mmCIF file of C-alpha atoms in Angstrom:
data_model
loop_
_atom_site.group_PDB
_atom_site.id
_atom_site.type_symbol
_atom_site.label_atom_id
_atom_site.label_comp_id
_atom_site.label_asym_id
_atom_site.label_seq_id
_atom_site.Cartn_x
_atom_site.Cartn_y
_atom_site.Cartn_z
ATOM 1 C CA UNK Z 481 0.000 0.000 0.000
ATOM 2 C CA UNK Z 482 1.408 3.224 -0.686
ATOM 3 C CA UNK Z 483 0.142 6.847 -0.041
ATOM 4 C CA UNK Z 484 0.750 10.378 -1.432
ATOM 5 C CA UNK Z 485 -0.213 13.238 -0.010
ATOM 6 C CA UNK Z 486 -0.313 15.990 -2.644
ATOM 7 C CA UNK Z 487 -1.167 19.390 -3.507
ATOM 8 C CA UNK Z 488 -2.934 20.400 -6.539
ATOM 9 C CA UNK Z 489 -2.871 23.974 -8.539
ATOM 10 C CA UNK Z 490 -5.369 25.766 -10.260
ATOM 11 C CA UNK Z 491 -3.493 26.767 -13.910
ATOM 12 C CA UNK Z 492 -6.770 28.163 -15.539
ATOM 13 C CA UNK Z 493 -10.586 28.151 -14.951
ATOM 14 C CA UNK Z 494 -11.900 25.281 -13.858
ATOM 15 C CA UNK Z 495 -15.819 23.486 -14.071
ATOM 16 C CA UNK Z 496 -16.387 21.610 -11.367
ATOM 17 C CA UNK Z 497 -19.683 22.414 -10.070
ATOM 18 C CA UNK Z 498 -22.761 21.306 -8.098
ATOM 19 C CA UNK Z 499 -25.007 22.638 -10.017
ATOM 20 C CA UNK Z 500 -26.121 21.776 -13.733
ATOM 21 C CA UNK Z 501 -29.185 24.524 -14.873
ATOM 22 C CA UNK Z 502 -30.307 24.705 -18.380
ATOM 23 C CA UNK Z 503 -27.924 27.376 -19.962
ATOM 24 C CA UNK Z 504 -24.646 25.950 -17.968
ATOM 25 C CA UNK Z 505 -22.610 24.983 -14.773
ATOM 26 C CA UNK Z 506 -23.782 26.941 -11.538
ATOM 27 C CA UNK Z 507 -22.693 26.763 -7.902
ATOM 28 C CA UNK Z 508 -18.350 25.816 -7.854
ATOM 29 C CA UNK Z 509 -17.805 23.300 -5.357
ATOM 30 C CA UNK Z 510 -15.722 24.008 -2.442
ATOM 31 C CA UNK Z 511 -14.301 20.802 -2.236
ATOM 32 C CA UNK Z 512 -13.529 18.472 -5.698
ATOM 33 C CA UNK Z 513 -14.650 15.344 -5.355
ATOM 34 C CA UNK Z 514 -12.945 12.465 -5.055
ATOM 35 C CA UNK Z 515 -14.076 10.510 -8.097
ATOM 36 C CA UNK Z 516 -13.164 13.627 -10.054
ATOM 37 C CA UNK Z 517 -9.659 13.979 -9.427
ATOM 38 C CA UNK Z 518 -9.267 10.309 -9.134
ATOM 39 C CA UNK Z 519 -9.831 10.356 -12.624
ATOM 40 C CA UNK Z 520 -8.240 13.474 -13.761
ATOM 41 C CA UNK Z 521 -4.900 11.649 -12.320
ATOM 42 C CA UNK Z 522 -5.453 8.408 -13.234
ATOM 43 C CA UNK Z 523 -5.815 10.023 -17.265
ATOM 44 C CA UNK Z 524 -2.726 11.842 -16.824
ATOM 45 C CA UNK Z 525 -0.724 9.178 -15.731
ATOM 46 C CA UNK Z 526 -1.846 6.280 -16.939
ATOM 47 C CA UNK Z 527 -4.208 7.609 -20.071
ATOM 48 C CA UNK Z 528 -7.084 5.755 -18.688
ATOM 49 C CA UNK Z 529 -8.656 4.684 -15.349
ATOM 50 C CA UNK Z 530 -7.651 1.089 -15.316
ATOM 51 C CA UNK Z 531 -8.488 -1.626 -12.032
ATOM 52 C CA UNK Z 532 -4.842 -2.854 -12.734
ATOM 53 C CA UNK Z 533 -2.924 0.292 -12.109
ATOM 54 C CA UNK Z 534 -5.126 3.129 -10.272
ATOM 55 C CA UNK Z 535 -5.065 5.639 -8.096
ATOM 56 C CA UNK Z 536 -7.772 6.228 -5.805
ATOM 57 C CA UNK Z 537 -8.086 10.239 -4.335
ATOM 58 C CA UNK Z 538 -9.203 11.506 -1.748
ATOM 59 C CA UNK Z 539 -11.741 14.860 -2.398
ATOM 60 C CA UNK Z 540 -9.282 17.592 -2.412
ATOM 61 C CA UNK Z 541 -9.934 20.463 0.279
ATOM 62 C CA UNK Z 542 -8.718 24.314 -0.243
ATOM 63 C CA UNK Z 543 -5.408 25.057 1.402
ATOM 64 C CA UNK Z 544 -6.148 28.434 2.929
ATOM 65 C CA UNK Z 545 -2.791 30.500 3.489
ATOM 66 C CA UNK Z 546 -0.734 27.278 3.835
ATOM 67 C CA UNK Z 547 -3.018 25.631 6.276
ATOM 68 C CA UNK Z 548 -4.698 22.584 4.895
ATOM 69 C CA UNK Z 549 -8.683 22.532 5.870
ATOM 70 C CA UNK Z 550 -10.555 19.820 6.393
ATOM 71 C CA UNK Z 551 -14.831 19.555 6.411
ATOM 72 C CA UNK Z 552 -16.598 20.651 9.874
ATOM 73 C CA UNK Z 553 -18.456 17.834 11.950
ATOM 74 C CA UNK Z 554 -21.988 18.366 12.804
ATOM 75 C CA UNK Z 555 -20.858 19.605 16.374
ATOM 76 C CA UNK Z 556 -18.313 22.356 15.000
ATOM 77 C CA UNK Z 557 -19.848 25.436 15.963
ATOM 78 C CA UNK Z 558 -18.664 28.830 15.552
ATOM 79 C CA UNK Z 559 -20.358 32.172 17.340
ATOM 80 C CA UNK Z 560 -22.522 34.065 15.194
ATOM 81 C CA UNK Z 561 -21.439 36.923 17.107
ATOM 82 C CA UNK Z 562 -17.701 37.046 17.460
ATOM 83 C CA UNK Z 563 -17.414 35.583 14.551
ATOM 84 C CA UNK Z 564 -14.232 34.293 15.881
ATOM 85 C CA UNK Z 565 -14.800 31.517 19.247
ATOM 86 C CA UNK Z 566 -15.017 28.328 17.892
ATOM 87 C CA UNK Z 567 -16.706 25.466 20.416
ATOM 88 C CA UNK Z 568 -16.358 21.653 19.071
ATOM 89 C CA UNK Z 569 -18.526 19.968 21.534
ATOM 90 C CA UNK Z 570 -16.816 16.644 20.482
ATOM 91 C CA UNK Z 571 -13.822 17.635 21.993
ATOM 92 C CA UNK Z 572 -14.512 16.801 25.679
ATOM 93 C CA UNK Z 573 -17.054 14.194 24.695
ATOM 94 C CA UNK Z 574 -16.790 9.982 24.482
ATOM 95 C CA UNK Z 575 -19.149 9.754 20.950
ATOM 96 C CA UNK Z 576 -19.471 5.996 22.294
ATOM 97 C CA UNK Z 577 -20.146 6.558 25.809
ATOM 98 C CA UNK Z 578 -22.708 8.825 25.026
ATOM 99 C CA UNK Z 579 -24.513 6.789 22.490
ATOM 100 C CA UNK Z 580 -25.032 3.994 25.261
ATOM 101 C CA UNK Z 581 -27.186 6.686 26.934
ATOM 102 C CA UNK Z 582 -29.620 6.863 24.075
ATOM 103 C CA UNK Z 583 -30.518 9.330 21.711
ATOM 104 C CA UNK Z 584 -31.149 12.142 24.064
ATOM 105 C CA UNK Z 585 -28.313 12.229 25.964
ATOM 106 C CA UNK Z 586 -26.119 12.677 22.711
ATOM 107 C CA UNK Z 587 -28.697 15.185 22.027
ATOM 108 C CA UNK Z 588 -28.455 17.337 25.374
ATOM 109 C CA UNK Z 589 -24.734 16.691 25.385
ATOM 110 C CA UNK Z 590 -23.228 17.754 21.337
ATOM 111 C CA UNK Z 591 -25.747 20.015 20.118
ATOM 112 C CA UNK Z 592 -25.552 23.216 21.174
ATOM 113 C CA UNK Z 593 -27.253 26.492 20.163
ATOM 114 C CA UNK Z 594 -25.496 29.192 22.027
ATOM 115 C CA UNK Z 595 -22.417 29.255 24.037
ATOM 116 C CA UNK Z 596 -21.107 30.256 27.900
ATOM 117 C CA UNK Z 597 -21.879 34.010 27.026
ATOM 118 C CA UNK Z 598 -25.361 33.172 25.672
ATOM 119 C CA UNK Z 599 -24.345 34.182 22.171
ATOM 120 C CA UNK Z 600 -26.164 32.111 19.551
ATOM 121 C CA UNK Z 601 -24.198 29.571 17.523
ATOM 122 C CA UNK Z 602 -24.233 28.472 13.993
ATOM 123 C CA UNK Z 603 -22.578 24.914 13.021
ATOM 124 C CA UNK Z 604 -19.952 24.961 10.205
ATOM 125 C CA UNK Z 605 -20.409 21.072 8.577
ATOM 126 C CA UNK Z 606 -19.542 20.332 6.315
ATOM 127 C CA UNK Z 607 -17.888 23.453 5.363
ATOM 128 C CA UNK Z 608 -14.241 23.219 4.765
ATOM 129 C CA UNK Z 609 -12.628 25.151 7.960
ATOM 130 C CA UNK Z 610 -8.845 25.171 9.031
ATOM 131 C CA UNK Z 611 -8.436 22.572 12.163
ATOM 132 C CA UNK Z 612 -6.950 25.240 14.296
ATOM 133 C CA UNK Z 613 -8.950 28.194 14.443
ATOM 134 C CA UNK Z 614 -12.047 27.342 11.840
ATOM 135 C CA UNK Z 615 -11.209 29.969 9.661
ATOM 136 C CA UNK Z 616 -13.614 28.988 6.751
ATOM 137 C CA UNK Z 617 -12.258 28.611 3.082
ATOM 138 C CA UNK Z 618 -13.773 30.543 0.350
ATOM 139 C CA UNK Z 619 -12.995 29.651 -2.757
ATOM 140 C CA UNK Z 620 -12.814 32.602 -5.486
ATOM 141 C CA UNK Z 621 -14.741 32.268 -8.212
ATOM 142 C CA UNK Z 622 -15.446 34.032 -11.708
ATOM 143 C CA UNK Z 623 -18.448 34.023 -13.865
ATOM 144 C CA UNK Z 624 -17.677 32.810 -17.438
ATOM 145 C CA UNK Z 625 -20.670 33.511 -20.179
ATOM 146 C CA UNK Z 626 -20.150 31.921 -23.301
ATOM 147 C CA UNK Z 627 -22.203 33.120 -26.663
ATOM 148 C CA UNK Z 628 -22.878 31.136 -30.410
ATOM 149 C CA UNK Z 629 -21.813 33.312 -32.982
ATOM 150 C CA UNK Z 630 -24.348 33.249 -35.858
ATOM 151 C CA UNK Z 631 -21.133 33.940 -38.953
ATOM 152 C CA UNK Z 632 -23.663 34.741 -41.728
ATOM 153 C CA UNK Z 633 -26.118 37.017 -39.702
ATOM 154 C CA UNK Z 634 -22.868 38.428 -37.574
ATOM 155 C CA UNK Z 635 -25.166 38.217 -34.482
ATOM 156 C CA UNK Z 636 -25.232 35.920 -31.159
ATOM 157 C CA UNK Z 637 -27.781 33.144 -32.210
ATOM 158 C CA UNK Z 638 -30.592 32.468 -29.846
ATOM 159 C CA UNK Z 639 -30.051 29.043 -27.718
ATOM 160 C CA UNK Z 640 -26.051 29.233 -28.023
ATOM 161 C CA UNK Z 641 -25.750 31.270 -24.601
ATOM 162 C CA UNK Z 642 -23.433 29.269 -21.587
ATOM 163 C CA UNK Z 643 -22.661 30.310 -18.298
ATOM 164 C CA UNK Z 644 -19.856 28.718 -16.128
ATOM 165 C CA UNK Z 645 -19.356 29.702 -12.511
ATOM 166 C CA UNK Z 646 -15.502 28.714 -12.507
ATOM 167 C CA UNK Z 647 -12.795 28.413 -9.832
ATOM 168 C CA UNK Z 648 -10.039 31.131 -10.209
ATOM 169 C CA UNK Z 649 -6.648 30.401 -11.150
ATOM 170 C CA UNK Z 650 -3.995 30.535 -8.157
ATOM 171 C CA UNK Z 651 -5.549 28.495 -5.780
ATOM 172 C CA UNK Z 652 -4.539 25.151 -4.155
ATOM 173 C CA UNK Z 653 -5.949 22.093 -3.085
ATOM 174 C CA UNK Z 654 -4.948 19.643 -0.996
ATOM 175 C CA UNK Z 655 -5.476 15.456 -1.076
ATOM 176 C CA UNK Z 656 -4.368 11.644 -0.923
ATOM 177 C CA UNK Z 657 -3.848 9.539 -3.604
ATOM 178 C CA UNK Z 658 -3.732 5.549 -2.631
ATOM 179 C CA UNK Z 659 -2.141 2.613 -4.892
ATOM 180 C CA UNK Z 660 -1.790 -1.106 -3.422
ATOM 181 C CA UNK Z 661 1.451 -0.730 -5.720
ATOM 182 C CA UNK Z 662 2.911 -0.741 -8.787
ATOM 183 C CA UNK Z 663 5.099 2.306 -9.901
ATOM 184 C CA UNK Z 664 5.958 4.809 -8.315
ATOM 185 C CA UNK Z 665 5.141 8.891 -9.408
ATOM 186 C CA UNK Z 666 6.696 11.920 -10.599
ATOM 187 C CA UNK Z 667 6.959 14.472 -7.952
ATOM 188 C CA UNK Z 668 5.136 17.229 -10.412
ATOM 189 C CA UNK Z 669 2.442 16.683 -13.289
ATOM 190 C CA UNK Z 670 0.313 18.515 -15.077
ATOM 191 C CA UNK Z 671 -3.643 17.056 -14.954
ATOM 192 C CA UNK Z 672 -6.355 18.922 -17.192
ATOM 193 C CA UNK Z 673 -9.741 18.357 -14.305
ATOM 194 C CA UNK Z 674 -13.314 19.073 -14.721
ATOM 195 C CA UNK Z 675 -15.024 20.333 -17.580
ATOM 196 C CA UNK Z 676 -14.434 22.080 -20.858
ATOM 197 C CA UNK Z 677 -10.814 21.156 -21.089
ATOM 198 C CA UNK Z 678 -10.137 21.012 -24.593
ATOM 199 C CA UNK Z 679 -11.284 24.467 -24.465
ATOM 200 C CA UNK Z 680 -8.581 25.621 -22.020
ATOM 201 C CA UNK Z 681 -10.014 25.178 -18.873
ATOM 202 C CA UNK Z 682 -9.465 22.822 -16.290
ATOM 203 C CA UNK Z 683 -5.550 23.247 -16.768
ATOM 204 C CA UNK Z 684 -3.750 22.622 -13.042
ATOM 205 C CA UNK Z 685 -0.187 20.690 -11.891
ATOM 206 C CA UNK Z 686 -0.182 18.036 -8.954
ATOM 207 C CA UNK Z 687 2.625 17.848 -6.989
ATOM 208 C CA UNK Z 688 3.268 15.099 -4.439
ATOM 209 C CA UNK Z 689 4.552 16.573 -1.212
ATOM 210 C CA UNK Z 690 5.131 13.448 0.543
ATOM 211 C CA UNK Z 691 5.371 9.796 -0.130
ATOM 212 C CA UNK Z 692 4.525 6.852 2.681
ATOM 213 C CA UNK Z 693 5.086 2.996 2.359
ATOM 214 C CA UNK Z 694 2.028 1.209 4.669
ATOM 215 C CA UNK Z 695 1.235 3.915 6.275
ATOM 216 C CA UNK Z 696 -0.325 2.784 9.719
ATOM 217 C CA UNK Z 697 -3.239 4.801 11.670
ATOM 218 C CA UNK Z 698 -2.148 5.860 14.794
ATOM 219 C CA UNK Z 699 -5.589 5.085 16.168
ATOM 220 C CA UNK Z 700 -6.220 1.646 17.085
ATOM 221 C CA UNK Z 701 -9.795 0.951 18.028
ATOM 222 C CA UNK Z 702 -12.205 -1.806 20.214
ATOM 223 C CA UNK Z 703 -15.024 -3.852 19.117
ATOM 224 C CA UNK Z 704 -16.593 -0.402 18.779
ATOM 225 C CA UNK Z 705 -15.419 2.934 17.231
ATOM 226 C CA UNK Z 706 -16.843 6.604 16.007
ATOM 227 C CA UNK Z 707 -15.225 7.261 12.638
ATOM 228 C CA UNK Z 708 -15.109 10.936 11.358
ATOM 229 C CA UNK Z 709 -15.824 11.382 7.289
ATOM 230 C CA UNK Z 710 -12.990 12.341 5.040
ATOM 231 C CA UNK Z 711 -15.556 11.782 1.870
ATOM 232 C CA UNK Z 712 -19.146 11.205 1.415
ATOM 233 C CA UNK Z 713 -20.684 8.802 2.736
ATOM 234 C CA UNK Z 714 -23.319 6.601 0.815
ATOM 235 C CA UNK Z 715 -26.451 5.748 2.538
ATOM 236 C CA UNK Z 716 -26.496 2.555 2.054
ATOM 237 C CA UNK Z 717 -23.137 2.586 4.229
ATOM 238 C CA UNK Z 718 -25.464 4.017 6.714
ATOM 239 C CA UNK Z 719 -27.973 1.345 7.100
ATOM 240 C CA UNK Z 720 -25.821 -1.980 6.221
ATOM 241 C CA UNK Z 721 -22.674 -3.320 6.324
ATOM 242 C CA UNK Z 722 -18.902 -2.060 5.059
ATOM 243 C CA UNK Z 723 -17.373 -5.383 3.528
ATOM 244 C CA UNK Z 724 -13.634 -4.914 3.684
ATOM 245 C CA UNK Z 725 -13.028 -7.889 1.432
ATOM 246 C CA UNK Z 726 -14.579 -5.538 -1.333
ATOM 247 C CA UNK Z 727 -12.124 -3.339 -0.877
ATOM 248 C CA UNK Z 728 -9.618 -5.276 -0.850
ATOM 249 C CA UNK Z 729 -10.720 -6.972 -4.348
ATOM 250 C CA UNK Z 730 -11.365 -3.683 -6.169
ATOM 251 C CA UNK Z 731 -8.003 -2.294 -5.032
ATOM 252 C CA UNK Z 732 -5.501 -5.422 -5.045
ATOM 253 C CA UNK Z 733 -5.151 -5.044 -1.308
ATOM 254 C CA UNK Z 734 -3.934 -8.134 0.223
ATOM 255 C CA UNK Z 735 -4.985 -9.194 3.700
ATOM 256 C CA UNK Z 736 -7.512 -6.339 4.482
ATOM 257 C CA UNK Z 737 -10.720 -7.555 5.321
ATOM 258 C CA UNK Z 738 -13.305 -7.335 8.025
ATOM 259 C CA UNK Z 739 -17.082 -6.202 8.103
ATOM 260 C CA UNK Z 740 -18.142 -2.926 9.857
ATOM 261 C CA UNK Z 741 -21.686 -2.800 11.002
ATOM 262 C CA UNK Z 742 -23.461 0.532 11.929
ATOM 263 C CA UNK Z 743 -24.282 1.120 16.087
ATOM 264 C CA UNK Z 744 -27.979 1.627 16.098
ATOM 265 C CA UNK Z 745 -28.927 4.427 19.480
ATOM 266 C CA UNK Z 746 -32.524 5.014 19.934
ATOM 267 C CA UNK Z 747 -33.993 2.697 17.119
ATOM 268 C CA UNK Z 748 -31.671 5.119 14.328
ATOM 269 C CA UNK Z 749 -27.902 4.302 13.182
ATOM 270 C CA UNK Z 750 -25.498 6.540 15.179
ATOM 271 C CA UNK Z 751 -24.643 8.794 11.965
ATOM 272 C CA UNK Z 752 -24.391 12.279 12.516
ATOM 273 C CA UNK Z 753 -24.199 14.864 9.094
ATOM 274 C CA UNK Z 754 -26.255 16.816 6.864
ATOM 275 C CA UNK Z 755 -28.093 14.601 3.877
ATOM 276 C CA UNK Z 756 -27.186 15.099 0.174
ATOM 277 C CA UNK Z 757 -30.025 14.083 -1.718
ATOM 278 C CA UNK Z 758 -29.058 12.629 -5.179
ATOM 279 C CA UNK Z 759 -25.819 13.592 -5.108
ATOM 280 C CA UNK Z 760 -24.009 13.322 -8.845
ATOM 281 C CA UNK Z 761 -21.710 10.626 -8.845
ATOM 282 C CA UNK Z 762 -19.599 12.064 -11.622
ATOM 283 C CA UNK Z 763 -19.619 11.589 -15.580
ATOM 284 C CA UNK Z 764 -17.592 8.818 -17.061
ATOM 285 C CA UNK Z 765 -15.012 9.824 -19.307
ATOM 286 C CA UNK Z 766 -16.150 10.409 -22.995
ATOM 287 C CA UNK Z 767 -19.725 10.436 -22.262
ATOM 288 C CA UNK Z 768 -21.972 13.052 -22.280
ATOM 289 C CA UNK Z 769 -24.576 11.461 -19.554
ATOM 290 C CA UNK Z 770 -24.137 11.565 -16.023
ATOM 291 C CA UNK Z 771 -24.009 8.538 -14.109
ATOM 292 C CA UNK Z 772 -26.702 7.395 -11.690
ATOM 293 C CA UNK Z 773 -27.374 9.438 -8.351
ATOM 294 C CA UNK Z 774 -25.860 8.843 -4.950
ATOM 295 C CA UNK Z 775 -27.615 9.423 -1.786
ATOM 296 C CA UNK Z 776 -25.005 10.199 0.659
ATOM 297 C CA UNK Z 777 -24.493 12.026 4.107
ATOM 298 C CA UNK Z 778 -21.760 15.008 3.825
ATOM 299 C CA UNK Z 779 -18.043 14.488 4.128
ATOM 300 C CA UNK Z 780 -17.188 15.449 7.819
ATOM 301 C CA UNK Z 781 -20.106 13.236 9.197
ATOM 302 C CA UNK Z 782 -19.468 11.407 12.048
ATOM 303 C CA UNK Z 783 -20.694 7.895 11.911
ATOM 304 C CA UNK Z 784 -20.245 4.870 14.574
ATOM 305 C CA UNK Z 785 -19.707 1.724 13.700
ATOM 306 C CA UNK Z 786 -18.738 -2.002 15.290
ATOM 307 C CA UNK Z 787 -17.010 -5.005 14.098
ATOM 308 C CA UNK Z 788 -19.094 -7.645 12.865
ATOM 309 C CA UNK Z 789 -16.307 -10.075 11.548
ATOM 310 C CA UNK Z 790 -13.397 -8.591 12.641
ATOM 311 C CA UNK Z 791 -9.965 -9.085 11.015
ATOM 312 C CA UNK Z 792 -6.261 -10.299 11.482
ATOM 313 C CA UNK Z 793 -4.635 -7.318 10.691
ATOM 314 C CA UNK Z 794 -6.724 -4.179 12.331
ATOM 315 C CA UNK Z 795 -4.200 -1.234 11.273
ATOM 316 C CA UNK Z 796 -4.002 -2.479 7.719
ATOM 317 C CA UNK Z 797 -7.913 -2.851 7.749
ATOM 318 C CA UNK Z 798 -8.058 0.631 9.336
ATOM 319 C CA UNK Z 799 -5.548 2.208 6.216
ATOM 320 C CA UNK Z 800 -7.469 0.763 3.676
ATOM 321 C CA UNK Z 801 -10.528 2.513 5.090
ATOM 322 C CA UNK Z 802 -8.939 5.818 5.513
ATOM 323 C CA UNK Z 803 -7.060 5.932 2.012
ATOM 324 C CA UNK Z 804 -8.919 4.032 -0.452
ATOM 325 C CA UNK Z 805 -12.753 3.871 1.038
ATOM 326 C CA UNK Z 806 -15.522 1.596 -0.097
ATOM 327 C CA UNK Z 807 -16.000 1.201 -4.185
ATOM 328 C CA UNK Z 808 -20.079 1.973 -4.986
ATOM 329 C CA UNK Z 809 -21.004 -0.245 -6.887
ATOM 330 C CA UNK Z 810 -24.162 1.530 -9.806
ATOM 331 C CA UNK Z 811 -25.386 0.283 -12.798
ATOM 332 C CA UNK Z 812 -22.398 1.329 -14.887
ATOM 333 C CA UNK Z 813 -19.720 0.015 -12.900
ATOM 334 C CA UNK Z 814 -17.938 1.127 -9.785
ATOM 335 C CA UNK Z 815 -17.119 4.825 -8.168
ATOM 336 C CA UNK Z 816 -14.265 5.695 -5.907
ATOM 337 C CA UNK Z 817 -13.343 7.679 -3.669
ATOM 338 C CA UNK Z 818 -16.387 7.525 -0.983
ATOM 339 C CA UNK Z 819 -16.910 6.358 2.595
ATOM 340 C CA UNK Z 820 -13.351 6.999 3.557
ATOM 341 C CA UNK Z 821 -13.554 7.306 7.249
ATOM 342 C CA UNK Z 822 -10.906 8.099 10.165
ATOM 343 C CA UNK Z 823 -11.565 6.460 13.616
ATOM 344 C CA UNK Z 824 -11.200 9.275 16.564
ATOM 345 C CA UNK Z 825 -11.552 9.596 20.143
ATOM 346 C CA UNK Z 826 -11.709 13.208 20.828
ATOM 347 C CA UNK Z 827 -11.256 15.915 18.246
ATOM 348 C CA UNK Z 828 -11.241 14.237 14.565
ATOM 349 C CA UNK Z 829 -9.956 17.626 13.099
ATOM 350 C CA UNK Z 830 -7.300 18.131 15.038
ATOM 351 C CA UNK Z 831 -6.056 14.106 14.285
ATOM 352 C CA UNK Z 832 -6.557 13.386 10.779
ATOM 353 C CA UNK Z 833 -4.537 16.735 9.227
#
């Protein structure tokens, strides 16, 4: 198993957007997805996105003046007065301990609505925020219209207008890439990402900032432990099982396996994270149709979750989890770069980064 952690540059505009309206692209993310630059690397590198030989990324987060962010948790909060006290109720809190309690008690205990100076509260998930400090990213953006030319009446021609809401050039990105193997790679390359790149956007250079070898978690966890989302997580995560042995197919992953079942408090799984109702699983390359809809819950969910089958080999298990997530499995094959989750015992923000 081997893991870079990387930083990626915007070159030129760039398409990557939540929203698809009739005339064009609205809404930039502020996080790229996973599957996205997955495959924007994978074509670099390797020309195609192959089973044999791929990469599987992490979603990239902004890297706001040379701190990397990461998404907020459901109890991040920051003071809608200030503006600047941050309270993270999970960081005096056992997730686990409280669960046992039932459904209210992890109620009364993580949600909060104002702080010790009565001053009303707003949460930040899944926002990307820096882990010290939750200074929230922005990402800049610039409004791109695009207009038919009509040659023999030298007009704009009706039904030819586009609109892009694209990311700005300059700004960075940072994320994982995961490989059970193979060959290593170059410490800089160029990737074109997201739309309209044979129209010059999209244009941005990777470069790998640091290279591990089997990287271990320094968490090691019970028959029972709260996990804190890197990615998106898919519902059906949520409600069943988390199959290991999957993983360890898709990915060539020898001797990771395991099942993860979720902890059910109050009748409900113990998840924990704002809902993303048919969520766009990405467009294959060369087609012009999206693939089918993913109902997930936001990266920086907190979910819980206990061993079912456990396994020989917990850390490796764990790694696999973090780095390379669970493949979805749709209609039109797999997707990667989803339920890639982090176990924690007191502030996942401050560990994972």
């Amino acid at each position: 198993m081997r893991v870079y952690r990387c930083v990626l540059q915007i070159r030129s505009p760039t398409v990557i957007s939540n929203e698809r309206g009739a005339r064009g692209f609205y809404t930039a993310t502020e996080a790229l997805p996973g599957y996205t630059v997955g495959g924007a690397v994978n074509r670099a590198l390797f020309g195609s996105v192959s089973p044999d030989r791929m990469l599987v990324s992490s979603p990239a987060y902004p890297v706001l003046n040379g701190h990397k962010t990461l998404p907020a948790h459901t109890f991040y909060y920051k003071c809608k007065v200030c503006e600047g006290l941050v309270v993270s109720t999970l960081r005096e809190a056992n997730l686990l301990e409280l669960m046992r309690h039932g459904w209210e008690v992890v109620k009364e205990r993580l949600i909060a609505l104002r702080d010790e100076q009565s001053h009303p509260l707003k949460s930040l998930h899944p926002r990307p925020v820096t882990p010290q400090g939750g200074r929230a990213a922005r990402v800049a953006v610039q409004s791109i219209v695009s207009i038919g030319m009509n040659r023999h009446a030298a007009a704009s021609q009706i039904g030819l207008l586009y609109e892009y809401t694209a990311i700005e050039p300059g700004q960075e990105y940072w994320f994982t890439l995961a490989s059970s193997g193979g060959s290593e790679i170059p410490d800089e390359f160029d990737v074109k990402i997201g739309r309209g790149a044979s129209r010059g956007y999209g244009r941005a250079v990777v470069r790998v900032e640091e290279r591990f070898t089997d990287p271990p978690l320094d968490q090691s966890v019970g028959d029972e432990a709260a996990f804190y989302a890197v990615s998106p997580i898919p519902l059906r995560f949520i409600a069943g099982q988390i199959n290991l042995a999957e993983c360890s197919s898709r990915y060539g992953l020898k001797g990771v396996d395991g099942v993860l079942e979720p902890i059910y408090t109050g009748g409900r799984p113990a998840a924990f994270g704002r809902a993303v109702r048919k969520m766009v699983a990405g467009w294959p390359h060369g087609a012009s149709v999206s693939r089918e809809r993913i109902d997930c819950l936001s990266a920086g969910s907190i979910v819980a979750y206990r061993w079912r089958q456990r396994t020989d080999d917990q850390a490796r298990a764990l790694a696999a989890l973090r780095y390379f997530g669970a493949p979805v499995r749709l209609d039109s094959g797999y997707v990667d770069g989803f339920c890639m989750l982090y176990p924690f015992s007191r502030e996942p923000l401050e560990e994972v980064v």
